[in-house]
Coordinates of C-alpha atoms in Angstrom, one line a residue:
M1 CA 20.2 -27.5 56.2
D2 CA 18.2 -27.5 59.4
N3 CA 16.8 -24.1 60.3
R4 CA 14.6 -25.1 63.2
Q5 CA 16.3 -22.7 65.5
S6 CA 15.6 -19.5 63.6
D7 CA 13.0 -18.5 61.0
M8 CA 15.6 -16.1 59.4
T9 CA 12.8 -14.1 57.8
N10 CA 14.0 -10.7 59.2
Q11 CA 17.7 -11.0 58.4
V12 CA 18.2 -7.5 56.9
S13 CA 17.0 -4.4 58.7
E14 CA 17.5 -1.0 57.2
F15 CA 19.4 0.1 60.3
P16 CA 21.0 -3.0 61.7
T17 CA 21.5 -2.7 65.4
E18 CA 24.4 -5.1 65.5
R19 CA 27.2 -5.8 63.1
T20 CA 27.1 -9.1 61.3
F21 CA 30.2 -10.7 62.9
R22 CA 30.3 -8.8 66.2
Y23 CA 29.6 -11.9 68.4
Q24 CA 32.1 -14.2 66.8
H25 CA 34.6 -13.8 69.6
S26 CA 32.1 -14.3 72.4
L27 CA 30.5 -17.6 71.3
P28 CA 31.0 -20.6 73.6
P29 CA 33.3 -23.4 72.5
L30 CA 31.9 -26.6 71.1
P31 CA 31.3 -28.9 74.1
V32 CA 32.4 -32.6 74.3
P33 CA 29.4 -34.7 75.5
S34 CA 29.9 -37.2 78.3
L35 CA 31.1 -40.7 77.2
E36 CA 28.3 -42.5 79.2
G37 CA 25.7 -40.3 77.6
S38 CA 26.9 -40.8 74.1
L39 CA 27.2 -44.6 74.4
A40 CA 23.7 -44.8 76.0
N41 CA 22.2 -42.7 73.2
Y42 CA 24.0 -44.8 70.6
L43 CA 22.6 -48.0 72.0
D44 CA 19.2 -46.5 71.9
A45 CA 19.6 -45.5 68.3
V46 CA 20.7 -49.0 67.0
R47 CA 17.8 -50.7 68.7
P48 CA 15.2 -50.4 65.9
F49 CA 17.7 -52.2 63.5
A50 CA 18.5 -55.2 65.7
T51 CA 17.0 -58.5 66.9
E52 CA 17.3 -59.1 70.6
E53 CA 20.3 -61.3 70.0
E54 CA 22.1 -58.8 67.8
Y55 CA 21.4 -56.0 70.3
Q56 CA 22.9 -58.0 73.2
V57 CA 26.1 -58.5 71.1
T58 CA 26.4 -54.8 70.4
A59 CA 25.6 -53.9 74.0
A60 CA 28.6 -56.0 75.1
V61 CA 30.8 -54.3 72.5
V62 CA 29.7 -50.9 73.7
K63 CA 30.3 -51.9 77.4
R64 CA 33.8 -53.1 76.6
F65 CA 34.5 -49.9 74.7
G66 CA 33.2 -47.6 77.5
E67 CA 35.3 -49.3 80.2
G68 CA 38.4 -49.8 78.0
I69 CA 39.9 -47.9 75.1
G70 CA 36.9 -45.6 74.8
K71 CA 37.8 -44.0 78.2
D72 CA 41.4 -43.2 77.0
L73 CA 40.2 -41.9 73.7
H74 CA 37.6 -39.7 75.5
Q75 CA 40.4 -38.2 77.7
K76 CA 42.5 -37.4 74.7
L77 CA 39.5 -35.7 73.1
L78 CA 38.9 -33.6 76.2
Q79 CA 42.6 -32.6 76.0
R80 CA 42.2 -31.6 72.4
A81 CA 39.1 -29.5 73.3
R82 CA 41.1 -27.6 75.9
T83 CA 43.3 -26.1 73.2
R84 CA 40.6 -25.5 70.5
R85 CA 37.4 -23.5 70.5
N86 CA 35.9 -26.1 68.1
W87 CA 37.6 -29.5 68.5
L88 CA 35.6 -30.9 65.5
E89 CA 36.0 -28.1 62.9
E90 CA 39.3 -29.2 61.2
W91 CA 38.5 -32.9 61.5
W92 CA 35.0 -32.5 60.1
L93 CA 36.2 -30.5 57.1
N94 CA 38.8 -33.1 56.3
A95 CA 36.9 -36.3 57.0
A96 CA 33.5 -35.2 55.5
Y97 CA 34.8 -33.2 52.5
L98 CA 38.4 -32.5 51.7
E99 CA 39.8 -36.1 51.9
M100 CA 36.9 -37.6 50.0
R101 CA 38.0 -38.8 46.5
Y102 CA 34.7 -39.4 44.8
P103 CA 33.4 -36.6 42.5
S104 CA 32.0 -33.7 44.4
Q105 CA 29.6 -32.4 41.9
L106 CA 26.8 -35.1 42.3
N107 CA 27.8 -36.6 45.6
V108 CA 28.6 -33.5 47.7
N109 CA 27.3 -30.4 46.0
F110 CA 23.7 -29.3 46.7
G111 CA 21.5 -26.9 44.7
G112 CA 18.0 -25.8 44.3
P113 CA 15.6 -24.1 41.9
A114 CA 15.2 -20.4 42.6
P115 CA 11.7 -19.8 43.9
Y116 CA 11.1 -16.6 42.0
L117 CA 8.8 -18.4 39.5
E118 CA 6.2 -18.7 42.3
H119 CA 5.4 -15.0 42.1
C120 CA 7.0 -12.8 39.5
W121 CA 9.2 -14.8 37.1
P122 CA 7.4 -17.7 35.5
P123 CA 9.2 -19.4 32.5
T124 CA 9.3 -16.9 29.7
E125 CA 11.3 -16.8 26.5
G126 CA 13.7 -13.9 25.7
V127 CA 14.2 -12.6 29.2
Q128 CA 17.2 -14.6 30.3
L129 CA 19.8 -11.8 30.3
Q130 CA 17.5 -9.1 31.6
R131 CA 16.4 -11.2 34.6
T132 CA 20.0 -12.4 35.2
S133 CA 21.2 -8.8 35.4
I134 CA 18.5 -8.0 38.1
S135 CA 19.1 -11.2 40.0
M136 CA 22.9 -10.5 39.9
W137 CA 22.4 -6.9 41.1
H138 CA 20.5 -8.2 44.2
T139 CA 23.2 -10.8 44.9
L140 CA 25.8 -8.0 44.7
Q141 CA 23.8 -6.0 47.2
Y142 CA 23.9 -9.0 49.5
W143 CA 27.7 -9.3 49.1
D144 CA 27.9 -5.6 50.0
L145 CA 25.7 -6.1 53.1
L146 CA 28.3 -8.8 54.3
R147 CA 31.3 -6.6 53.3
T148 CA 29.9 -3.7 55.4
E149 CA 28.5 -6.0 58.1
R150 CA 25.0 -4.7 57.8
L151 CA 23.4 -8.2 57.9
D152 CA 21.8 -8.8 61.3
P153 CA 23.5 -11.6 63.2
H154 CA 21.2 -14.6 63.4
K155 CA 19.6 -15.6 66.7
A156 CA 17.5 -18.4 68.0
G157 CA 15.3 -16.6 70.5
N158 CA 18.0 -14.6 72.4
V159 CA 20.7 -17.1 71.7
V160 CA 23.3 -15.7 69.2
L161 CA 24.3 -18.0 66.3
D162 CA 27.7 -18.3 64.6
M163 CA 27.9 -16.3 61.3
D164 CA 31.3 -17.5 60.2
Q165 CA 29.9 -19.6 57.3
F166 CA 28.6 -16.4 55.7
R167 CA 32.2 -15.4 55.0
M168 CA 32.3 -18.4 52.6
L169 CA 29.5 -17.6 50.2
F170 CA 31.5 -15.2 48.1
C171 CA 35.1 -15.4 46.7
T172 CA 35.5 -19.0 47.9
C173 CA 36.6 -22.1 46.0
K174 CA 37.8 -25.7 46.7
V175 CA 41.0 -26.6 45.0
P176 CA 41.7 -30.3 44.3
G177 CA 44.8 -32.0 45.7
V178 CA 46.2 -35.4 44.9
T179 CA 45.3 -36.8 48.4
K180 CA 43.4 -33.9 49.9
D181 CA 41.6 -30.8 48.7
T182 CA 41.9 -27.3 50.2
I183 CA 39.5 -24.4 50.5
I184 CA 40.7 -20.9 49.5
N185 CA 38.7 -17.9 50.7
Y186 CA 39.5 -14.4 49.5
F187 CA 36.5 -12.7 51.2
K188 CA 37.2 -9.7 53.5
T189 CA 34.9 -7.3 55.2
E190 CA 35.5 -3.6 54.5
S191 CA 37.3 -3.1 57.8
E192 CA 39.6 -6.0 57.0
G193 CA 40.7 -4.7 53.6
P194 CA 40.1 -5.0 49.9
C195 CA 38.1 -8.0 48.5
P196 CA 37.9 -9.3 44.9
S197 CA 34.9 -7.8 43.1
H198 CA 35.0 -9.6 39.7
V199 CA 32.4 -12.1 38.5
V200 CA 33.0 -15.0 36.1
V201 CA 30.4 -15.7 33.5
M202 CA 30.4 -19.1 31.8
C203 CA 28.7 -19.7 28.5
K204 CA 29.0 -22.5 25.9
G205 CA 32.1 -23.9 27.6
R206 CA 33.9 -20.5 27.6
F207 CA 34.9 -18.2 30.5
F208 CA 34.5 -14.4 30.8
S209 CA 35.4 -12.1 33.7
F210 CA 34.5 -8.5 34.5
D211 CA 34.5 -6.3 37.6
A212 CA 31.1 -5.9 39.2
V213 CA 32.2 -2.5 40.8
C214 CA 33.1 0.6 38.8
D215 CA 34.4 3.8 40.5
G216 CA 33.4 2.4 43.9
H217 CA 29.8 1.6 42.9
I218 CA 28.2 -1.7 42.1
L219 CA 27.2 -2.0 38.4
T220 CA 23.4 -1.4 37.9
P221 CA 21.2 -3.9 36.1
P222 CA 21.4 -2.0 32.8
E223 CA 25.2 -2.1 33.1
L224 CA 25.3 -5.8 34.1
L225 CA 22.9 -6.4 31.1
R226 CA 25.4 -4.7 28.8
Q227 CA 28.2 -7.0 30.1
L228 CA 26.1 -10.2 29.8
T229 CA 24.9 -9.2 26.3
H230 CA 28.5 -8.9 25.2
V231 CA 29.3 -12.4 26.5
K232 CA 26.2 -13.9 24.8
Q233 CA 27.1 -12.2 21.5
C234 CA 30.7 -13.5 21.6
C235 CA 29.3 -17.1 22.0
E236 CA 26.3 -16.9 19.5
G237 CA 26.9 -18.9 16.4
E238 CA 30.5 -19.7 17.4
P239 CA 31.9 -23.2 18.2
A240 CA 31.7 -24.1 21.9
G241 CA 34.8 -23.6 24.1
D242 CA 37.0 -26.4 25.4
G243 CA 34.7 -27.0 28.4
I244 CA 37.5 -27.1 31.0
A245 CA 34.9 -26.8 33.8
A246 CA 33.9 -30.4 33.2
L247 CA 37.1 -31.4 34.9
T248 CA 35.6 -30.1 38.2
S249 CA 33.1 -33.0 38.0
E250 CA 35.9 -35.6 38.0
E251 CA 37.1 -37.9 40.7
R252 CA 39.2 -35.6 42.9
T253 CA 42.7 -37.1 42.4
R254 CA 42.2 -37.2 38.6
W255 CA 41.1 -33.6 38.6
A256 CA 44.1 -32.6 40.8
K257 CA 46.5 -34.3 38.3
A258 CA 44.7 -32.8 35.3
R259 CA 44.9 -29.3 37.0
E260 CA 48.6 -29.7 37.6
Y261 CA 49.1 -30.7 34.0
L262 CA 47.1 -27.7 32.8
I263 CA 49.3 -25.3 34.9
G264 CA 52.4 -27.1 33.5
I265 CA 51.5 -26.4 29.9
D266 CA 51.3 -22.7 30.3
P267 CA 51.7 -20.5 33.5
A268 CA 48.9 -18.3 32.1
N269 CA 46.5 -21.2 32.9
K270 CA 47.3 -20.8 36.6
T271 CA 46.3 -17.1 36.4
I272 CA 43.0 -18.0 34.8
L273 CA 42.3 -20.7 37.5
E274 CA 43.1 -18.1 40.2
T275 CA 40.7 -15.6 38.6
I276 CA 37.9 -18.2 38.7
Q277 CA 38.7 -19.3 42.2
S278 CA 38.8 -15.7 43.6
S279 CA 35.7 -14.5 41.8
L280 CA 32.7 -13.3 43.8
F281 CA 30.6 -16.1 42.2
V282 CA 30.1 -17.8 38.9
V283 CA 27.2 -17.0 36.6
S284 CA 26.2 -19.8 34.3
L285 CA 24.3 -18.9 31.1
D286 CA 22.6 -22.2 30.4
D287 CA 20.8 -23.1 27.1
A288 CA 18.5 -25.6 28.9
K289 CA 14.8 -24.7 29.3
P290 CA 13.5 -26.6 32.3
Y291 CA 9.8 -25.7 32.3
A292 CA 8.9 -26.0 35.9
T293 CA 5.7 -24.7 37.5
A294 CA 5.0 -23.5 41.1
E295 CA 3.6 -27.0 41.8
N296 CA 6.3 -29.1 40.0
Y297 CA 9.9 -28.1 40.3
T298 CA 11.3 -31.4 39.1
P299 CA 12.8 -30.2 35.8
V300 CA 14.7 -27.3 37.4
S301 CA 15.8 -29.5 40.4
L302 CA 17.2 -32.1 38.1
E303 CA 18.9 -29.6 35.8
V304 CA 20.5 -27.9 38.8
L305 CA 22.1 -31.1 39.9
T306 CA 22.8 -32.8 36.6
G307 CA 23.1 -30.0 34.0
D308 CA 25.8 -29.2 31.6
P309 CA 29.2 -29.7 33.4
T310 CA 31.1 -27.4 31.0
I311 CA 29.3 -24.3 32.4
R312 CA 29.5 -25.0 36.1
W313 CA 32.6 -24.6 38.2
G314 CA 31.8 -27.5 40.6
D315 CA 34.3 -26.4 43.2
K316 CA 32.9 -22.9 43.5
S317 CA 31.0 -22.0 46.6
Y318 CA 28.2 -20.4 44.5
N319 CA 27.2 -21.0 40.9
S320 CA 24.2 -19.0 39.9
I321 CA 22.5 -20.8 37.0
S322 CA 20.4 -18.8 34.6
F323 CA 18.3 -20.9 32.2
A324 CA 17.3 -19.9 28.7
N325 CA 13.6 -19.7 29.6
G326 CA 14.1 -17.1 32.4
T327 CA 14.1 -19.6 35.3
F328 CA 17.0 -19.9 37.8
G329 CA 18.8 -22.3 40.1
S330 CA 22.1 -22.6 42.0
N331 CA 24.8 -25.2 42.5
C332 CA 27.1 -25.0 45.5
D333 CA 30.1 -26.9 46.9
H334 CA 29.0 -28.1 50.4
A335 CA 32.5 -28.1 52.0
P336 CA 32.6 -24.3 52.9
F337 CA 29.1 -24.0 54.3
E338 CA 25.8 -25.5 55.1
G339 CA 22.7 -25.0 53.0
M340 CA 21.2 -22.4 55.3
V341 CA 23.8 -19.8 54.0
L342 CA 22.4 -20.3 50.5
V343 CA 18.8 -20.4 51.7
T344 CA 19.3 -17.1 53.6
H345 CA 20.9 -15.4 50.6
C346 CA 18.3 -16.7 48.1
Y347 CA 15.4 -15.7 50.3
Y348 CA 16.9 -12.2 50.5
V349 CA 16.9 -12.0 46.7
D350 CA 13.5 -13.6 46.5
Q351 CA 12.0 -11.0 48.9
Q352 CA 13.7 -8.1 47.0
L353 CA 12.3 -9.4 43.7
K354 CA 8.8 -9.8 45.1
A355 CA 8.9 -6.3 46.5
T356 CA 9.9 -4.8 43.1
D357 CA 7.8 -7.3 41.0
G358 CA 11.1 -8.4 39.5
K359 CA 11.7 -5.1 37.8
W360 CA 14.5 -2.5 37.9
K361 CA 13.2 1.0 38.6
G362 CA 16.4 2.9 38.8
S363 CA 18.5 4.8 36.2
E364 CA 19.0 3.3 32.7
T365 CA 22.3 5.1 32.2
V366 CA 25.3 2.9 31.4
R367 CA 28.7 4.3 32.4
P368 CA 31.7 3.7 30.1
M369 CA 33.6 0.7 31.4
P370 CA 35.8 -2.1 30.0
L371 CA 34.0 -5.0 28.3
P372 CA 34.2 -8.5 29.9
E373 CA 37.6 -10.2 29.2
E374 CA 37.6 -13.7 27.8
L375 CA 39.7 -16.2 29.8
V376 CA 41.2 -18.6 27.3
F377 CA 43.0 -21.7 28.6
T378 CA 46.0 -23.1 26.6
V379 CA 45.1 -26.8 25.9
D380 CA 46.6 -29.7 24.1
D381 CA 45.3 -33.2 23.1
R382 CA 45.8 -34.6 26.6
V383 CA 43.7 -31.9 28.2
R384 CA 41.0 -32.4 25.5
S385 CA 41.1 -36.1 26.3
D386 CA 40.8 -35.4 30.1
V387 CA 37.8 -33.2 29.4
A388 CA 36.1 -35.8 27.2
H389 CA 36.7 -38.5 29.9
A390 CA 35.2 -36.2 32.6
K391 CA 32.1 -35.5 30.5
Q392 CA 31.6 -39.2 29.8
Q393 CA 31.9 -40.2 33.5
Y394 CA 29.6 -37.3 34.5
F395 CA 26.9 -38.1 31.9
E396 CA 26.9 -41.8 32.8
T397 CA 26.4 -41.0 36.5
T398 CA 23.7 -38.3 35.9
Q399 CA 21.7 -40.6 33.7
D400 CA 21.3 -42.8 36.9
L401 CA 19.9 -40.0 39.2
Q402 CA 16.2 -39.8 39.7
V403 CA 14.8 -36.5 41.1
V404 CA 11.3 -35.5 41.9
C405 CA 10.4 -32.2 43.4
Y406 CA 6.8 -31.2 44.1
A407 CA 4.7 -28.9 46.1
F408 CA 2.2 -30.5 48.5
T409 CA -0.5 -27.8 48.7
S410 CA -3.2 -29.4 50.9
F411 CA -1.8 -27.8 54.0
G412 CA 1.4 -26.4 55.5
K413 CA 3.0 -25.0 58.7
A414 CA -0.2 -23.1 59.8
A415 CA -2.4 -26.2 60.0
I416 CA 0.3 -28.3 61.7
K417 CA 1.0 -25.6 64.3
Q418 CA -2.7 -25.1 64.9
R419 CA -2.6 -28.7 66.2
K420 CA 0.3 -27.8 68.5
L421 CA 2.8 -30.0 66.7
H422 CA 6.3 -29.1 65.5
P423 CA 6.1 -28.8 61.6
D424 CA 9.6 -30.3 61.1
T425 CA 8.9 -33.3 63.3
F426 CA 5.6 -33.8 61.5
I427 CA 7.4 -34.1 58.1
Q428 CA 10.1 -36.4 59.5
L429 CA 7.6 -38.8 61.0
A430 CA 5.5 -38.7 57.8
L431 CA 8.7 -39.7 55.9
Q432 CA 9.4 -42.6 58.3
L433 CA 5.8 -43.8 57.8
A434 CA 6.1 -43.4 54.0
Y435 CA 9.4 -45.4 53.9
Y436 CA 7.9 -48.1 56.2
R437 CA 4.9 -48.4 54.0
Q438 CA 7.0 -48.7 50.8
H439 CA 9.8 -51.0 52.1
G440 CA 8.2 -52.9 55.0
R441 CA 10.8 -51.7 57.5
L442 CA 12.2 -48.5 58.9
G443 CA 15.0 -46.6 57.1
S444 CA 18.1 -45.4 59.0
C445 CA 17.8 -41.7 58.8
Y446 CA 20.0 -38.7 59.1
E447 CA 18.5 -35.3 59.8
T448 CA 20.7 -32.2 60.0
A449 CA 20.8 -30.5 63.3
M450 CA 22.4 -27.1 63.5
T451 CA 25.1 -26.4 66.1
R452 CA 25.6 -22.7 65.3
R453 CA 25.1 -21.6 68.9
F454 CA 28.8 -22.7 69.4
Y455 CA 31.9 -21.2 67.9
H456 CA 32.2 -22.2 64.2
G457 CA 29.5 -24.8 64.9
R458 CA 28.1 -26.5 61.8
T459 CA 26.0 -29.7 62.2
E460 CA 25.3 -32.7 64.3
T461 CA 23.4 -35.8 63.2
M462 CA 19.9 -36.2 64.6
R463 CA 18.5 -39.8 64.0
P464 CA 14.7 -39.7 63.5
C465 CA 14.4 -43.5 63.3
T466 CA 13.7 -44.1 67.0
L467 CA 12.0 -47.0 68.7
E468 CA 9.1 -44.7 69.3
A469 CA 8.8 -43.9 65.6
Q470 CA 9.1 -47.6 64.8
N471 CA 6.3 -48.5 67.2
W472 CA 4.1 -45.6 65.8
C473 CA 4.6 -46.8 62.1
H474 CA 3.8 -50.3 63.1
T475 CA 0.6 -49.2 64.9
M476 CA -0.5 -47.0 62.0
L477 CA -0.4 -50.0 59.7
L478 CA -2.2 -52.4 62.0
P479 CA -5.8 -52.7 60.8
A480 CA -7.0 -53.5 64.3
A481 CA -5.3 -50.5 66.0
S482 CA -7.7 -47.9 67.4
A483 CA -7.4 -44.1 66.8
E484 CA -6.5 -43.7 70.4
A485 CA -3.6 -46.2 70.2
K486 CA -2.3 -44.4 67.1
R487 CA -2.6 -41.1 68.8
K488 CA -0.7 -42.2 71.9
A489 CA 2.1 -43.8 69.7
L490 CA 2.3 -40.6 67.6
L491 CA 2.7 -38.3 70.7
L492 CA 5.5 -40.6 72.1
A493 CA 7.3 -40.5 68.7
F494 CA 6.9 -36.7 68.5
N495 CA 8.2 -36.1 72.1
K496 CA 11.2 -38.4 71.5
H497 CA 12.1 -36.6 68.2
N498 CA 11.9 -33.1 69.7
K499 CA 14.0 -34.2 72.7
L500 CA 16.8 -35.7 70.5
M501 CA 16.8 -32.6 68.2
A502 CA 17.1 -30.3 71.2
E503 CA 20.0 -32.4 72.6
A504 CA 21.8 -32.4 69.2
Q505 CA 21.5 -28.6 68.8
N506 CA 22.9 -28.1 72.3
G507 CA 26.0 -30.1 71.6
K508 CA 24.8 -33.4 73.2
G509 CA 24.5 -35.5 70.1
F510 CA 26.6 -38.7 69.8
D511 CA 27.5 -39.1 66.2
R512 CA 30.2 -36.4 66.0
H513 CA 31.5 -37.5 69.4
L514 CA 32.0 -41.1 68.2
L515 CA 33.6 -39.7 65.0
G516 CA 36.1 -37.8 67.2
L517 CA 37.0 -40.9 69.2
Y518 CA 37.4 -42.8 65.9
L519 CA 39.7 -40.1 64.5
I520 CA 41.8 -39.9 67.6
A521 CA 42.4 -43.6 67.5
K522 CA 43.3 -43.3 63.8
E523 CA 45.7 -40.4 64.3
E524 CA 47.5 -42.2 67.1
G525 CA 47.8 -45.4 65.1
L526 CA 45.7 -47.4 67.7
P527 CA 43.8 -50.5 66.7
M528 CA 40.3 -49.9 65.5
S529 CA 37.7 -50.7 68.2
D530 CA 35.1 -53.3 67.3
L531 CA 32.5 -50.7 68.1
F532 CA 33.1 -49.3 64.6
T533 CA 33.3 -52.7 62.8
D534 CA 30.2 -54.1 64.5
P535 CA 27.5 -54.8 61.8
L536 CA 24.9 -52.7 63.7
Y537 CA 27.2 -49.6 63.5
S538 CA 26.8 -49.3 59.7
K539 CA 23.3 -50.9 59.6
S540 CA 22.0 -48.1 61.8
G541 CA 23.6 -45.4 59.6
G542 CA 27.0 -45.0 61.2
G543 CA 30.0 -44.1 59.0
G544 CA 27.7 -42.2 56.6
N545 CA 25.5 -45.2 55.7
F546 CA 22.1 -43.5 56.2
T547 CA 19.4 -44.8 53.9
L548 CA 17.5 -41.5 54.3
S549 CA 19.6 -38.4 54.0
T550 CA 17.3 -35.5 55.0
S551 CA 17.4 -31.8 55.7
L552 CA 14.9 -29.1 56.4
A553 CA 15.7 -26.1 54.1
G554 CA 13.7 -23.9 56.5
Y555 CA 10.4 -22.0 56.5
T556 CA 10.9 -19.8 53.4
T557 CA 10.2 -20.1 49.7
V558 CA 13.7 -21.6 49.0
H559 CA 14.0 -25.2 48.1
G560 CA 17.0 -27.5 48.1
V561 CA 18.0 -30.7 46.3
G562 CA 20.8 -33.2 46.9
A563 CA 21.8 -36.8 46.0
P564 CA 21.3 -39.9 48.3
M565 CA 24.1 -40.8 50.7
V566 CA 24.1 -44.5 49.8
H567 CA 23.2 -46.4 46.6
H568 CA 20.0 -48.0 48.0
G569 CA 19.0 -44.7 49.7
Y570 CA 17.2 -41.4 49.2
G571 CA 18.1 -37.8 49.4
F572 CA 15.1 -35.8 50.9
F573 CA 15.1 -32.0 51.3
Y574 CA 12.0 -30.0 52.1
C575 CA 10.8 -26.5 53.0
I576 CA 7.7 -25.7 54.9
S577 CA 5.6 -22.6 54.1
D578 CA 2.3 -21.6 55.8
D579 CA 0.2 -23.3 53.2
R580 CA 2.5 -25.7 51.4
I581 CA 5.3 -28.2 51.8
V582 CA 7.8 -28.5 49.0
A583 CA 9.8 -31.7 49.0
S584 CA 12.6 -32.9 46.7
C585 CA 13.4 -36.6 46.7
S586 CA 16.3 -38.3 44.9
A587 CA 17.3 -41.9 44.3
W588 CA 19.6 -43.9 42.1
K589 CA 17.7 -45.6 39.2
S590 CA 20.2 -48.5 39.2
S591 CA 19.0 -49.5 42.7
P592 CA 16.2 -52.0 42.4
E593 CA 15.0 -51.2 45.9
T594 CA 14.3 -47.5 45.6
D595 CA 11.9 -45.2 43.7
A596 CA 11.7 -41.5 44.5
E597 CA 8.3 -41.0 42.8
T598 CA 6.7 -43.7 44.9
L599 CA 8.2 -42.4 48.1
F600 CA 6.8 -39.0 47.5
Q601 CA 3.3 -40.4 46.8
N602 CA 3.6 -42.4 50.1
L603 CA 4.6 -39.2 51.8
V604 CA 1.4 -37.5 50.6
T605 CA -0.7 -40.4 52.0
S606 CA 1.2 -40.2 55.4
L607 CA 0.7 -36.4 55.6
H608 CA -3.0 -36.7 55.1
E609 CA -3.4 -39.6 57.6
M610 CA -1.4 -37.7 60.2
L611 CA -3.3 -34.5 59.9
H612 CA -6.6 -36.4 60.1
L613 CA -5.3 -38.3 63.2
A614 CA -4.2 -35.0 64.8
T615 CA -7.5 -33.3 63.9
T616 CA -9.8 -36.0 65.2
A617 CA -7.7 -36.2 68.4
Q618 CA -7.5 -32.4 68.8
L619 CA -4.1 -33.1 70.2

């Protein structure tokens, strides 16, 4: 989710000077880093996790790789890059998302509480549908901005960033396959042709659909309210539906087979599935009442990730979740886009609500239009049994997930920048210190680096757990260390982090490069190099084994939450405002090693210590 490159606060201007997708064809191709550079950086990254002896063994493995098979694989990779503007794109989608067989909903999907409760929408009974209609209307305006290309292209300084992922926010869905999933995207800009304009509303395990456009105009909040009220009335006092959506929380192959069976029972089921898949987005009317406050978002964050699986379509690129007490959240499949797409959209809605105090000030007239149509699946005992199995699996897993999400309000971006330090690096080093304090060692750490300055660029891994960070953490916890020694160590850690992040964003990271070499060997049926089986490879985080999976959700009011990458690890997402830092931390309860609440408290201690150090030093 890293948004270090652009603050994204001025994404919509009344008269955009440039069309949203105008630069897509002129973006540079994704570069292939040099083999020597990648291997040197890799060796540097494993160092904090190795004894001298272990390091020498790995260094020899890397040397053999660089002089032998690595050279050939690198040449093959360069050849691939000559014929593709992004040599990684297809591989990444397959390896990171579509070929994965574990359930997406908790392991891949991300979500977040909607921030509107910070200013105009605190938890309130009896306003669920009214607020949902207003929130939906703003979301539909955003869809229209994309359709008509009136959203300003993002830039980092004067560098243009790729906007392709924004095509995936609406009318997009992942479809399960027995061995590999696919992504279907129905979105089109106005100049490309017609685009689906219906919305699917889920309530009590049932599905409803209606068109969000009438006579060429988007439905107003009073009109949307009328449609939502109809759905709610249909479900009140009635038995819950079959809860087919729970199947999307299943292991992928099981879901694919259940889906095939569903279509086999009745061809009409296929039509319903296609209606859900092609819908603009899914609105989930949830009976839960997560009473969050502007200081403690934990109840909403937990509900967004682990809530009722019968009213989320887990494969949909965007589920907007409306809770019974007037609070909101979202749950998104990660395969089609990075978190910054959702952050940008949610921040737009947030700003619009703030400007209007969360009220609709337009016409109350409701035009005559068809009522929402209920989509009823044909089911039998086997389908009911599949749904029951999916729900049981889901609830067992969700019981195990611990999530805490708090606002740290002592200071924020303003105080950190005043001390001439990078706010993101500040949080990352505070997290390393918190982990070190809690676990007595450093944690292998993944931070998302954005590569959108390249054609269809998505992310690179930036590894914050450096030798410099290790040395600084060690110095901080030495009773005898002077403030001067701590300051020196801190500056070295800061400089190293900033350097690595800049390299990663400029296409010079090594993790995706190594993945490319690994996949070429696999595709060509070549023997697996001992580089990838070396114990330090996974110990340092390689192959998706990072103990800390972290991402900056940007410098807005929008928060994110996701599950850890490994069983003994943490998920850590954070956003940095001028006067506060909101961090969500997740862990698996069944791991005896981890505790998210303790990690957050250690983070608070680290933040205070660091600001104190930077203040007395006047860095």
